[in-house]
PDB file of C-alpha atoms in Angstrom:
ATOM      1  CA  MET F   1     105.984 103.685 101.332  1.00 94.00           C
ATOM      2  CA  ARG F   2     102.876 102.644  99.458  1.00 97.00           C
ATOM      3  CA  THR F   3     101.870  99.019  99.970  1.00 98.00           C
ATOM      4  CA  MET F   4     100.058  96.334  97.986  1.00 98.00           C
ATOM      5  CA  LYS F   5      98.738  92.799  98.365  1.00 98.00           C
ATOM      6  CA  LEU F   6     101.224  90.109  97.393  1.00 98.00           C
ATOM      7  CA  GLY F   7      99.491  87.976  94.790  1.00 98.00           C
ATOM      8  CA  ALA F   8      96.264  86.421  96.012  1.00 96.00           C
ATOM      9  CA  SER F   9      97.498  86.394  99.622  1.00 97.00           C
ATOM     10  CA  SER F  10      96.400  88.655 102.454  1.00 95.00           C
ATOM     11  CA  LEU F  11     100.007  89.753 102.961  1.00 97.00           C
ATOM     12  CA  GLU F  12     100.423  93.523 102.722  1.00 98.00           C
ATOM     13  CA  VAL F  13     103.856  94.393 101.348  1.00 98.00           C
ATOM     14  CA  PRO F  14     105.788  97.508 100.247  1.00 98.00           C
ATOM     15  CA  VAL F  15     105.743  98.081  96.491  1.00 98.00           C
ATOM     16  CA  VAL F  16     109.564  97.944  96.485  1.00 98.00           C
ATOM     17  CA  SER F  17     111.537  94.964  97.794  1.00 98.00           C
ATOM     18  CA  VAL F  18     115.063  95.306  99.179  1.00 98.00           C
ATOM     19  CA  GLY F  19     117.307  92.713  97.564  1.00 98.00           C
ATOM     20  CA  CYS F  20     120.095  91.523  99.873  1.00 98.00           C
ATOM     21  CA  MET F  21     122.342  89.758  97.349  1.00 97.00           C
ATOM     22  CA  ARG F  22     125.141  92.290  97.839  1.00 97.00           C
ATOM     23  CA  ILE F  23     124.879  92.984 101.578  1.00 98.00           C
ATOM     24  CA  ASN F  24     128.105  91.022 102.083  1.00 98.00           C
ATOM     25  CA  SER F  25     129.913  93.888 100.328  1.00 98.00           C
ATOM     26  CA  LEU F  26     129.275  96.062 103.410  1.00 98.00           C
ATOM     27  CA  ASP F  27     131.116  95.985 106.691  1.00 97.00           C
ATOM     28  CA  LYS F  28     129.177  95.484 109.939  1.00 97.00           C
ATOM     29  CA  LYS F  29     128.456  99.156 110.632  1.00 98.00           C
ATOM     30  CA  GLU F  30     127.557  99.853 107.006  1.00 98.00           C
ATOM     31  CA  ALA F  31     125.153  96.897 106.952  1.00 98.00           C
ATOM     32  CA  GLU F  32     123.483  98.021 110.169  1.00 98.00           C
ATOM     33  CA  HIS F  33     123.056 101.556 108.861  1.00 98.00           C
ATOM     34  CA  PHE F  34     121.745 100.383 105.497  1.00 98.00           C
ATOM     35  CA  VAL F  35     119.118  98.102 107.036  1.00 98.00           C
ATOM     36  CA  GLN F  36     118.034 100.829 109.458  1.00 98.00           C
ATOM     37  CA  THR F  37     117.724 103.297 106.585  1.00 98.00           C
ATOM     38  CA  ALA F  38     115.526 100.842 104.693  1.00 98.00           C
ATOM     39  CA  LEU F  39     113.241 100.413 107.710  1.00 98.00           C
ATOM     40  CA  GLU F  40     112.990 104.186 108.166  1.00 98.00           C
ATOM     41  CA  GLN F  41     111.843 104.426 104.545  1.00 98.00           C
ATOM     42  CA  GLY F  42     109.131 101.809 105.060  1.00 98.00           C
ATOM     43  CA  ALA F  43     111.133  99.293 103.006  1.00 98.00           C
ATOM     44  CA  ASN F  44     110.672  96.346 105.351  1.00 98.00           C
ATOM     45  CA  PHE F  45     110.472  93.606 102.688  1.00 98.00           C
ATOM     46  CA  PHE F  46     113.840  91.881 102.370  1.00 98.00           C
ATOM     47  CA  ASP F  47     114.617  89.415  99.574  1.00 98.00           C
ATOM     48  CA  HIS F  48     117.228  86.697 100.126  1.00 98.00           C
ATOM     49  CA  ALA F  49     118.412  83.422  98.593  1.00 98.00           C
ATOM     50  CA  ASP F  50     120.392  80.556 100.036  1.00 97.00           C
ATOM     51  CA  ILE F  51     123.110  81.065  97.406  1.00 97.00           C
ATOM     52  CA  TYR F  52     123.721  84.774  98.042  1.00 97.00           C
ATOM     53  CA  GLY F  53     127.227  84.919  99.401  1.00 97.00           C
ATOM     54  CA  ALA F  54     127.021  81.151  99.888  1.00 97.00           C
ATOM     55  CA  GLY F  55     124.621  81.885 102.734  1.00 97.00           C
ATOM     56  CA  SER F  56     126.655  84.677 104.302  1.00 98.00           C
ATOM     57  CA  CYS F  57     124.212  87.379 103.171  1.00 98.00           C
ATOM     58  CA  GLU F  58     121.456  85.925 105.328  1.00 98.00           C
ATOM     59  CA  GLU F  59     123.806  85.780 108.330  1.00 98.00           C
ATOM     60  CA  ILE F  60     125.025  89.345 107.809  1.00 98.00           C
ATOM     61  CA  PHE F  61     121.457  90.595 107.484  1.00 98.00           C
ATOM     62  CA  ALA F  62     120.345  88.911 110.722  1.00 98.00           C
ATOM     63  CA  GLU F  63     123.249  90.498 112.575  1.00 98.00           C
ATOM     64  CA  ALA F  64     122.708  93.898 110.961  1.00 98.00           C
ATOM     65  CA  ILE F  65     119.035  94.057 111.901  1.00 98.00           C
ATOM     66  CA  HIS F  66     119.694  92.616 115.377  1.00 98.00           C
ATOM     67  CA  MET F  67     117.114  89.922 114.801  1.00 98.00           C
ATOM     68  CA  ASN F  68     114.801  89.113 117.681  1.00 97.00           C
ATOM     69  CA  ALA F  69     111.091  88.336 118.049  1.00 96.00           C
ATOM     70  CA  GLU F  70     110.025  91.984 118.079  1.00 97.00           C
ATOM     71  CA  VAL F  71     112.120  92.876 115.035  1.00 98.00           C
ATOM     72  CA  ARG F  72     110.918  89.789 113.173  1.00 98.00           C
ATOM     73  CA  GLU F  73     107.252  90.699 113.484  1.00 96.00           C
ATOM     74  CA  ASN F  74     107.878  94.079 111.850  1.00 98.00           C
ATOM     75  CA  ILE F  75     109.643  92.845 108.728  1.00 98.00           C
ATOM     76  CA  ILE F  76     108.820  90.582 105.789  1.00 98.00           C
ATOM     77  CA  LEU F  77     111.392  87.966 104.828  1.00 98.00           C
ATOM     78  CA  GLN F  78     111.551  86.189 101.507  1.00 98.00           C
ATOM     79  CA  SER F  79     114.196  83.656 100.526  1.00 98.00           C
ATOM     80  CA  LYS F  80     114.814  81.347  97.599  1.00 98.00           C
ATOM     81  CA  CYS F  81     116.224  77.865  97.120  1.00 98.00           C
ATOM     82  CA  GLY F  82     116.926  75.421  94.315  1.00 97.00           C
ATOM     83  CA  ILE F  83     120.214  76.587  92.777  1.00 97.00           C
ATOM     84  CA  ARG F  84     123.161  74.339  93.570  1.00 96.00           C
ATOM     85  CA  LYS F  85     126.657  74.210  92.130  1.00 94.00           C
ATOM     86  CA  GLY F  86     126.326  73.008  88.555  1.00 96.00           C
ATOM     87  CA  MET F  87     122.629  72.138  88.780  1.00 98.00           C
ATOM     88  CA  PHE F  88     119.148  73.022  89.976  1.00 98.00           C
ATOM     89  CA  ASP F  89     117.429  70.987  92.683  1.00 98.00           C
ATOM     90  CA  PHE F  90     113.719  71.042  93.581  1.00 98.00           C
ATOM     91  CA  SER F  91     113.822  67.726  95.424  1.00 98.00           C
ATOM     92  CA  LYS F  92     111.860  67.468  98.665  1.00 98.00           C
ATOM     93  CA  GLU F  93     115.030  66.794 100.614  1.00 98.00           C
ATOM     94  CA  HIS F  94     116.869  69.822  99.258  1.00 98.00           C
ATOM     95  CA  ILE F  95     113.938  72.231  99.718  1.00 98.00           C
ATOM     96  CA  LEU F  96     113.479  71.224 103.356  1.00 98.00           C
ATOM     97  CA  GLU F  97     117.193  71.332 104.097  1.00 98.00           C
ATOM     98  CA  SER F  98     117.611  74.702 102.397  1.00 98.00           C
ATOM     99  CA  VAL F  99     114.773  76.269 104.377  1.00 98.00           C
ATOM    100  CA  ASP F 100     116.134  74.962 107.667  1.00 98.00           C
ATOM    101  CA  ASN F 101     119.554  76.392 106.846  1.00 98.00           C
ATOM    102  CA  SER F 102     118.106  79.769 105.850  1.00 98.00           C
ATOM    103  CA  LEU F 103     116.063  79.959 109.035  1.00 98.00           C
ATOM    104  CA  LYS F 104     119.166  79.238 111.080  1.00 98.00           C
ATOM    105  CA  ARG F 105     121.209  81.881 109.278  1.00 98.00           C
ATOM    106  CA  LEU F 106     118.413  84.456 109.515  1.00 98.00           C
ATOM    107  CA  ASN F 107     117.867  83.640 113.187  1.00 98.00           C
ATOM    108  CA  THR F 108     114.119  83.238 112.738  1.00 98.00           C
ATOM    109  CA  ASP F 109     111.488  80.513 112.990  1.00 98.00           C
ATOM    110  CA  TYR F 110     109.736  81.255 109.715  1.00 98.00           C
ATOM    111  CA  LEU F 111     109.894  82.789 106.246  1.00 98.00           C
ATOM    112  CA  ASP F 112     107.016  84.888 105.013  1.00 98.00           C
ATOM    113  CA  ILE F 113     107.662  83.721 101.444  1.00 98.00           C
ATOM    114  CA  LEU F 114     109.743  80.946  99.900  1.00 98.00           C
ATOM    115  CA  LEU F 115     110.474  81.054  96.162  1.00 98.00           C
ATOM    116  CA  LEU F 116     111.764  78.198  94.025  1.00 98.00           C
ATOM    117  CA  HIS F 117     114.844  79.611  92.312  1.00 96.00           C
ATOM    118  CA  ARG F 118     115.312  78.836  88.579  1.00 94.00           C
ATOM    119  CA  PRO F 119     113.341  75.933  87.021  1.00 96.00           C
ATOM    120  CA  ASP F 120     114.602  72.407  87.647  1.00 98.00           C
ATOM    121  CA  THR F 121     113.847  70.240  84.615  1.00 97.00           C
ATOM    122  CA  LEU F 122     114.118  67.136  86.832  1.00 98.00           C
ATOM    123  CA  VAL F 123     111.456  68.486  89.169  1.00 98.00           C
ATOM    124  CA  GLU F 124     108.930  66.014  90.500  1.00 98.00           C
ATOM    125  CA  PRO F 125     106.053  68.298  91.491  1.00 98.00           C
ATOM    126  CA  GLU F 126     104.669  65.679  93.856  1.00 98.00           C
ATOM    127  CA  GLU F 127     107.863  66.101  95.922  1.00 98.00           C
ATOM    128  CA  VAL F 128     107.539  69.873  95.867  1.00 98.00           C
ATOM    129  CA  ALA F 129     103.956  69.522  97.099  1.00 98.00           C
ATOM    130  CA  GLU F 130     105.095  67.309  99.974  1.00 98.00           C
ATOM    131  CA  ALA F 131     107.819  69.776 100.923  1.00 98.00           C
ATOM    132  CA  PHE F 132     105.423  72.735 100.824  1.00 98.00           C
ATOM    133  CA  ASP F 133     102.880  70.888 102.977  1.00 98.00           C
ATOM    134  CA  ILE F 134     105.532  70.107 105.577  1.00 98.00           C
ATOM    135  CA  LEU F 135     106.837  73.672 105.587  1.00 98.00           C
ATOM    136  CA  GLU F 136     103.368  75.158 105.857  1.00 98.00           C
ATOM    137  CA  SER F 137     102.083  72.806 108.558  1.00 98.00           C
ATOM    138  CA  SER F 138     105.242  73.303 110.632  1.00 98.00           C
ATOM    139  CA  GLY F 139     104.898  77.077 110.367  1.00 98.00           C
ATOM    140  CA  LYS F 140     108.303  77.449 108.734  1.00 98.00           C
ATOM    141  CA  VAL F 141     106.937  79.062 105.547  1.00 98.00           C
ATOM    142  CA  ARG F 142     103.726  81.063 105.224  1.00 98.00           C
ATOM    143  CA  HIS F 143     103.540  81.733 101.476  1.00 98.00           C
ATOM    144  CA  PHE F 144     105.092  80.214  98.371  1.00 98.00           C
ATOM    145  CA  GLY F 145     106.191  81.367  94.940  1.00 98.00           C
ATOM    146  CA  VAL F 146     108.616  80.785  92.092  1.00 98.00           C
ATOM    147  CA  SER F 147     111.336  82.587  90.209  1.00 98.00           C
ATOM    148  CA  ASN F 148     112.088  82.666  86.479  1.00 97.00           C
ATOM    149  CA  GLN F 149     109.245  80.301  85.562  1.00 98.00           C
ATOM    150  CA  ASN F 150     106.910  80.309  82.578  1.00 98.00           C
ATOM    151  CA  PRO F 151     103.144  79.594  82.662  1.00 98.00           C
ATOM    152  CA  MET F 152     103.391  75.878  81.890  1.00 98.00           C
ATOM    153  CA  GLN F 153     106.005  75.317  84.581  1.00 98.00           C
ATOM    154  CA  ILE F 154     103.788  77.073  87.120  1.00 98.00           C
ATOM    155  CA  GLN F 155     100.725  75.131  86.011  1.00 98.00           C
ATOM    156  CA  LEU F 156     102.622  71.860  86.361  1.00 98.00           C
ATOM    157  CA  LEU F 157     103.427  72.766  89.960  1.00 98.00           C
ATOM    158  CA  GLN F 158      99.883  73.912  90.623  1.00 97.00           C
ATOM    159  CA  LYS F 159      98.535  70.524  89.543  1.00 98.00           C
ATOM    160  CA  PHE F 160     100.048  69.090  92.724  1.00 98.00           C
ATOM    161  CA  VAL F 161     100.787  72.018  95.040  1.00 98.00           C
ATOM    162  CA  LYS F 162      97.738  73.141  96.993  1.00 98.00           C
ATOM    163  CA  GLN F 163      99.205  76.436  98.212  1.00 98.00           C
ATOM    164  CA  PRO F 164      98.706  79.493  95.970  1.00 98.00           C
ATOM    165  CA  ILE F 165     101.708  80.675  93.993  1.00 98.00           C
ATOM    166  CA  VAL F 166     101.846  84.306  95.104  1.00 98.00           C
ATOM    167  CA  ALA F 167     104.941  85.612  93.301  1.00 98.00           C
ATOM    168  CA  ASN F 168     107.176  85.036  90.289  1.00 98.00           C
ATOM    169  CA  GLN F 169     110.545  86.780  90.283  1.00 98.00           C
ATOM    170  CA  LEU F 170     111.559  87.586  86.695  1.00 98.00           C
ATOM    171  CA  GLN F 171     114.205  89.672  84.976  1.00 97.00           C
ATOM    172  CA  LEU F 172     112.578  92.890  83.812  1.00 97.00           C
ATOM    173  CA  SER F 173     113.782  96.422  83.202  1.00 98.00           C
ATOM    174  CA  ILE F 174     113.182  99.188  80.686  1.00 98.00           C
ATOM    175  CA  THR F 175     115.864  97.689  78.436  1.00 97.00           C
ATOM    176  CA  ASN F 176     114.965  94.031  79.159  1.00 96.00           C
ATOM    177  CA  SER F 177     111.251  94.111  78.483  1.00 96.00           C
ATOM    178  CA  THR F 178     110.528  91.315  76.022  1.00 95.00           C
ATOM    179  CA  MET F 179     107.586  90.139  78.136  1.00 96.00           C
ATOM    180  CA  ILE F 180     106.016  93.516  77.345  1.00 97.00           C
ATOM    181  CA  SER F 181     107.199  94.087  73.776  1.00 95.00           C
ATOM    182  CA  SER F 182     106.019  90.685  72.524  1.00 95.00           C
ATOM    183  CA  GLY F 183     102.495  91.680  73.499  1.00 94.00           C
ATOM    184  CA  PHE F 184     102.654  94.647  71.122  1.00 93.00           C
ATOM    185  CA  ASN F 185     103.840  92.508  68.222  1.00 93.00           C
ATOM    186  CA  VAL F 186     101.365  89.642  68.138  1.00 94.00           C
ATOM    187  CA  ASN F 187     101.365  87.887  64.741  1.00 91.00           C
ATOM    188  CA  MET F 188     104.156  90.120  63.432  1.00 92.00           C
ATOM    189  CA  GLU F 189     107.176  88.846  61.471  1.00 92.00           C
ATOM    190  CA  ASN F 190     109.840  90.606  63.527  1.00 92.00           C
ATOM    191  CA  ASP F 191     112.140  89.787  66.445  1.00 91.00           C
ATOM    192  CA  ALA F 192     109.948  91.642  68.909  1.00 92.00           C
ATOM    193  CA  ALA F 193     107.108  89.221  68.148  1.00 93.00           C
ATOM    194  CA  VAL F 194     109.064  86.259  69.538  1.00 94.00           C
ATOM    195  CA  ASN F 195     107.318  85.020  72.669  1.00 93.00           C
ATOM    196  CA  ARG F 196     110.181  84.039  74.945  1.00 93.00           C
ATOM    197  CA  ASP F 197     108.240  83.373  78.123  1.00 95.00           C
ATOM    198  CA  GLY F 198     104.912  81.803  77.172  1.00 95.00           C
ATOM    199  CA  GLY F 199     102.949  84.969  77.906  1.00 97.00           C
ATOM    200  CA  ILE F 200     104.026  85.121  81.559  1.00 98.00           C
ATOM    201  CA  LEU F 201     102.960  88.746  82.042  1.00 98.00           C
ATOM    202  CA  ASP F 202      99.309  88.122  81.218  1.00 98.00           C
ATOM    203  CA  PHE F 203      99.372  84.721  82.927  1.00 98.00           C
ATOM    204  CA  CYS F 204     100.488  86.266  86.215  1.00 98.00           C
ATOM    205  CA  ARG F 205      97.826  88.958  85.955  1.00 98.00           C
ATOM    206  CA  LEU F 206      95.139  86.369  85.257  1.00 98.00           C
ATOM    207  CA  HIS F 207      96.195  84.210  88.204  1.00 98.00           C
ATOM    208  CA  ASP F 208      96.930  86.946  90.767  1.00 98.00           C
ATOM    209  CA  ILE F 209     100.665  86.251  90.872  1.00 98.00           C
ATOM    210  CA  THR F 210     102.838  89.254  91.693  1.00 98.00           C
ATOM    211  CA  ILE F 211     105.730  89.737  89.288  1.00 98.00           C
ATOM    212  CA  GLN F 212     108.892  90.778  91.127  1.00 98.00           C
ATOM    213  CA  PRO F 213     111.244  92.332  88.555  1.00 98.00           C
ATOM    214  CA  TRP F 214     114.897  91.641  89.328  1.00 97.00           C
ATOM    215  CA  SER F 215     117.815  93.699  87.972  1.00 96.00           C
ATOM    216  CA  PRO F 216     115.500  96.659  87.246  1.00 97.00           C
ATOM    217  CA  PHE F 217     118.470  98.848  86.233  1.00 97.00           C
ATOM    218  CA  GLN F 218     120.455  96.269  84.267  1.00 95.00           C
ATOM    219  CA  TYR F 219     120.672  95.693  80.527  1.00 95.00           C
ATOM    220  CA  GLY F 220     121.560  92.292  79.109  1.00 88.00           C
ATOM    221  CA  PHE F 221     122.467  89.629  81.639  1.00 84.00           C
ATOM    222  CA  PHE F 222     124.378  91.650  84.247  1.00 81.00           C
ATOM    223  CA  GLU F 223     126.207  93.566  81.519  1.00 88.00           C
ATOM    224  CA  GLY F 224     125.764  96.864  83.330  1.00 94.00           C
ATOM    225  CA  VAL F 225     123.241  99.547  84.205  1.00 96.00           C
ATOM    226  CA  PHE F 226     121.517 101.622  81.540  1.00 98.00           C
ATOM    227  CA  LEU F 227     121.228 104.795  83.634  1.00 98.00           C
ATOM    228  CA  ASP F 228     123.891 107.394  82.764  1.00 98.00           C
ATOM    229  CA  ASN F 229     125.277 104.942  80.230  1.00 97.00           C
ATOM    230  CA  GLU F 230     126.518 106.368  76.929  1.00 97.00           C
ATOM    231  CA  LYS F 231     125.167 103.272  75.150  1.00 97.00           C
ATOM    232  CA  PHE F 232     121.639 104.560  75.784  1.00 98.00           C
ATOM    233  CA  PRO F 233     121.701 108.309  75.016  1.00 98.00           C
ATOM    234  CA  GLU F 234     118.083 108.681  73.887  1.00 98.00           C
ATOM    235  CA  LEU F 235     116.748 106.669  76.814  1.00 98.00           C
ATOM    236  CA  ASN F 236     118.729 108.639  79.374  1.00 98.00           C
ATOM    237  CA  GLN F 237     117.739 111.928  77.815  1.00 98.00           C
ATOM    238  CA  LYS F 238     114.058 111.010  78.084  1.00 98.00           C
ATOM    239  CA  ILE F 239     114.357 109.629  81.635  1.00 98.00           C
ATOM    240  CA  ASN F 240     116.261 112.739  82.768  1.00 98.00           C
ATOM    241  CA  GLU F 241     113.691 114.996  81.142  1.00 98.00           C
ATOM    242  CA  ILE F 242     110.861 113.301  83.047  1.00 98.00           C
ATOM    243  CA  ALA F 243     112.937 113.184  86.251  1.00 98.00           C
ATOM    244  CA  ASP F 244     113.386 116.955  86.055  1.00 98.00           C
ATOM    245  CA  LYS F 245     109.643 117.397  85.656  1.00 98.00           C
ATOM    246  CA  TYR F 246     108.947 115.490  88.878  1.00 98.00           C
ATOM    247  CA  SER F 247     112.032 116.861  90.684  1.00 98.00           C
ATOM    248  CA  VAL F 248     113.371 113.359  91.347  1.00 98.00           C
ATOM    249  CA  SER F 249     116.374 111.316  90.219  1.00 98.00           C
ATOM    250  CA  ASN F 250     116.627 109.128  87.147  1.00 98.00           C
ATOM    251  CA  THR F 251     116.714 106.141  89.516  1.00 98.00           C
ATOM    252  CA  THR F 252     113.254 107.071  90.780  1.00 98.00           C
ATOM    253  CA  ILE F 253     111.841 107.259  87.258  1.00 98.00           C
ATOM    254  CA  ALA F 254     113.282 103.861  86.269  1.00 98.00           C
ATOM    255  CA  ILE F 255     111.416 102.245  89.169  1.00 98.00           C
ATOM    256  CA  ALA F 256     108.300 104.373  88.623  1.00 98.00           C
ATOM    257  CA  TRP F 257     108.173 103.018  85.059  1.00 98.00           C
ATOM    258  CA  LEU F 258     107.796  99.473  86.418  1.00 98.00           C
ATOM    259  CA  LEU F 259     105.313 100.516  89.098  1.00 98.00           C
ATOM    260  CA  ARG F 260     103.151 102.261  86.494  1.00 98.00           C
ATOM    261  CA  HIS F 261     102.264  98.939  84.865  1.00 98.00           C
ATOM    262  CA  PRO F 262      98.793  97.742  85.947  1.00 98.00           C
ATOM    263  CA  ALA F 263     100.201  94.268  86.691  1.00 98.00           C
ATOM    264  CA  LYS F 264     101.096  95.758  90.116  1.00 97.00           C
ATOM    265  CA  MET F 265     104.685  94.591  90.125  1.00 98.00           C
ATOM    266  CA  GLN F 266     107.064  94.680  93.088  1.00 98.00           C
ATOM    267  CA  PRO F 267     110.595  95.528  91.866  1.00 98.00           C
ATOM    268  CA  VAL F 268     113.522  93.975  93.730  1.00 98.00           C
ATOM    269  CA  ILE F 269     116.249  96.586  94.082  1.00 98.00           C
ATOM    270  CA  GLY F 270     119.773  95.357  94.699  1.00 96.00           C
ATOM    271  CA  THR F 271     121.523  98.599  95.599  1.00 97.00           C
ATOM    272  CA  MET F 272     123.469  98.906  98.837  1.00 97.00           C
ATOM    273  CA  ASN F 273     123.714 102.673  98.366  1.00 97.00           C
ATOM    274  CA  GLU F 274     121.431 104.464 100.810  1.00 97.00           C
ATOM    275  CA  THR F 275     120.800 107.435  98.522  1.00 98.00           C
ATOM    276  CA  ARG F 276     119.720 105.198  95.664  1.00 98.00           C
ATOM    277  CA  LEU F 277     117.592 103.176  98.079  1.00 98.00           C
ATOM    278  CA  LYS F 278     115.748 106.358  99.068  1.00 98.00           C
ATOM    279  CA  ASP F 279     115.377 107.295  95.404  1.00 98.00           C
ATOM    280  CA  CYS F 280     113.812 103.902  94.679  1.00 98.00           C
ATOM    281  CA  VAL F 281     111.345 104.334  97.531  1.00 98.00           C
ATOM    282  CA  LYS F 282     110.296 107.745  96.171  1.00 98.00           C
ATOM    283  CA  ALA F 283     109.021 105.968  93.050  1.00 98.00           C
ATOM    284  CA  SER F 284     106.012 104.752  95.024  1.00 98.00           C
ATOM    285  CA  ASP F 285     104.753 108.357  95.009  1.00 97.00           C
ATOM    286  CA  ILE F 286     105.214 108.889  91.267  1.00 98.00           C
ATOM    287  CA  HIS F 287     102.464 107.960  88.807  1.00 98.00           C
ATOM    288  CA  LEU F 288     103.746 108.366  85.272  1.00 98.00           C
ATOM    289  CA  SER F 289     101.277 109.372  82.611  1.00 98.00           C
ATOM    290  CA  ARG F 290     100.510 106.983  79.779  1.00 98.00           C
ATOM    291  CA  GLN F 291     102.435 109.267  77.416  1.00 98.00           C
ATOM    292  CA  GLU F 292     105.487 109.318  79.693  1.00 98.00           C
ATOM    293  CA  TRP F 293     105.475 105.532  80.067  1.00 98.00           C
ATOM    294  CA  TYR F 294     105.346 105.006  76.296  1.00 98.00           C
ATOM    295  CA  ASP F 295     107.940 107.716  75.651  1.00 98.00           C
ATOM    296  CA  ILE F 296     110.398 105.882  77.910  1.00 98.00           C
ATOM    297  CA  PHE F 297     109.554 102.529  76.325  1.00 98.00           C
ATOM    298  CA  ARG F 298     110.212 103.854  72.811  1.00 98.00           C
ATOM    299  CA  ALA F 299     113.346 105.727  73.886  1.00 98.00           C
ATOM    300  CA  ALA F 300     114.827 102.351  74.872  1.00 97.00           C
ATOM    301  CA  GLY F 301     114.696 101.357  71.193  1.00 96.00           C
ATOM    302  CA  ASN F 302     111.346  99.607  71.206  1.00 94.00           C
ATOM    303  CA  ILE F 303     109.289 100.207  68.083  1.00 92.00           C
ATOM    304  CA  LEU F 304     105.517 100.186  68.244  1.00 94.00           C
ATOM    305  CA  PRO F 305     103.966  98.370  65.239  1.00 93.00           C
TER     306      PRO F 305
END
């Protein structure tokens, strides 16, 4: 699979990340086979979080990949922390404890990337800075990022945190693309002009922060997938038309649409279906034309001013 630099780091990563939130839906043999299939496809970037399966997803993954020193050096591990039952927690104590627990479950000494999961309004960035320094100096975490944060929240962290923020995981799909549509509707008196994220797309491009789109096939907030969905006839017709042209699946085109954006995004795919995984990987070889990208965007119901 094609690779890219993650943010301003020197870390070379696949353009598609394998999300492991649902790996606990597989039995042991299925999990082993899925992970092996991903590796065979060059998809060696695995995204985790301490809350996925209440930690069980990290344990299942470590067992499925038969984690050892040799295996570890050939994969890239990312995990997230900060979401707790009924609250968010970016305290120094919780960050350090969460990382230690993830490392234990993953059977490894270090994470390649740690993301702060969902903004904590009670965050004390000085504490985050202390936690990051400890994690970096101990070798437990090599790179740091955030998830679901706007520019001001990132800048507040950066005032105290010395490590570069290399990634920001955000909800983005063809049907959930307000961070793109608001840029088309600057100074307009319509709903599409509402800036819901503080201009995070351009901010991340300006500051060399890789956007990692999550739920790239979902519409709404986990309401369902838009592919082959009768609620989106025009969009599916257009995607299928372009898929036929390139002799690939509609899944491939949905990911190729994200990869076509010059922000150099890294979609996080959550499928545990090996065929769909392979289809997602194929998107790294597809370069949609400008016309095709805009045709898909408009077919999703977006109106250009």
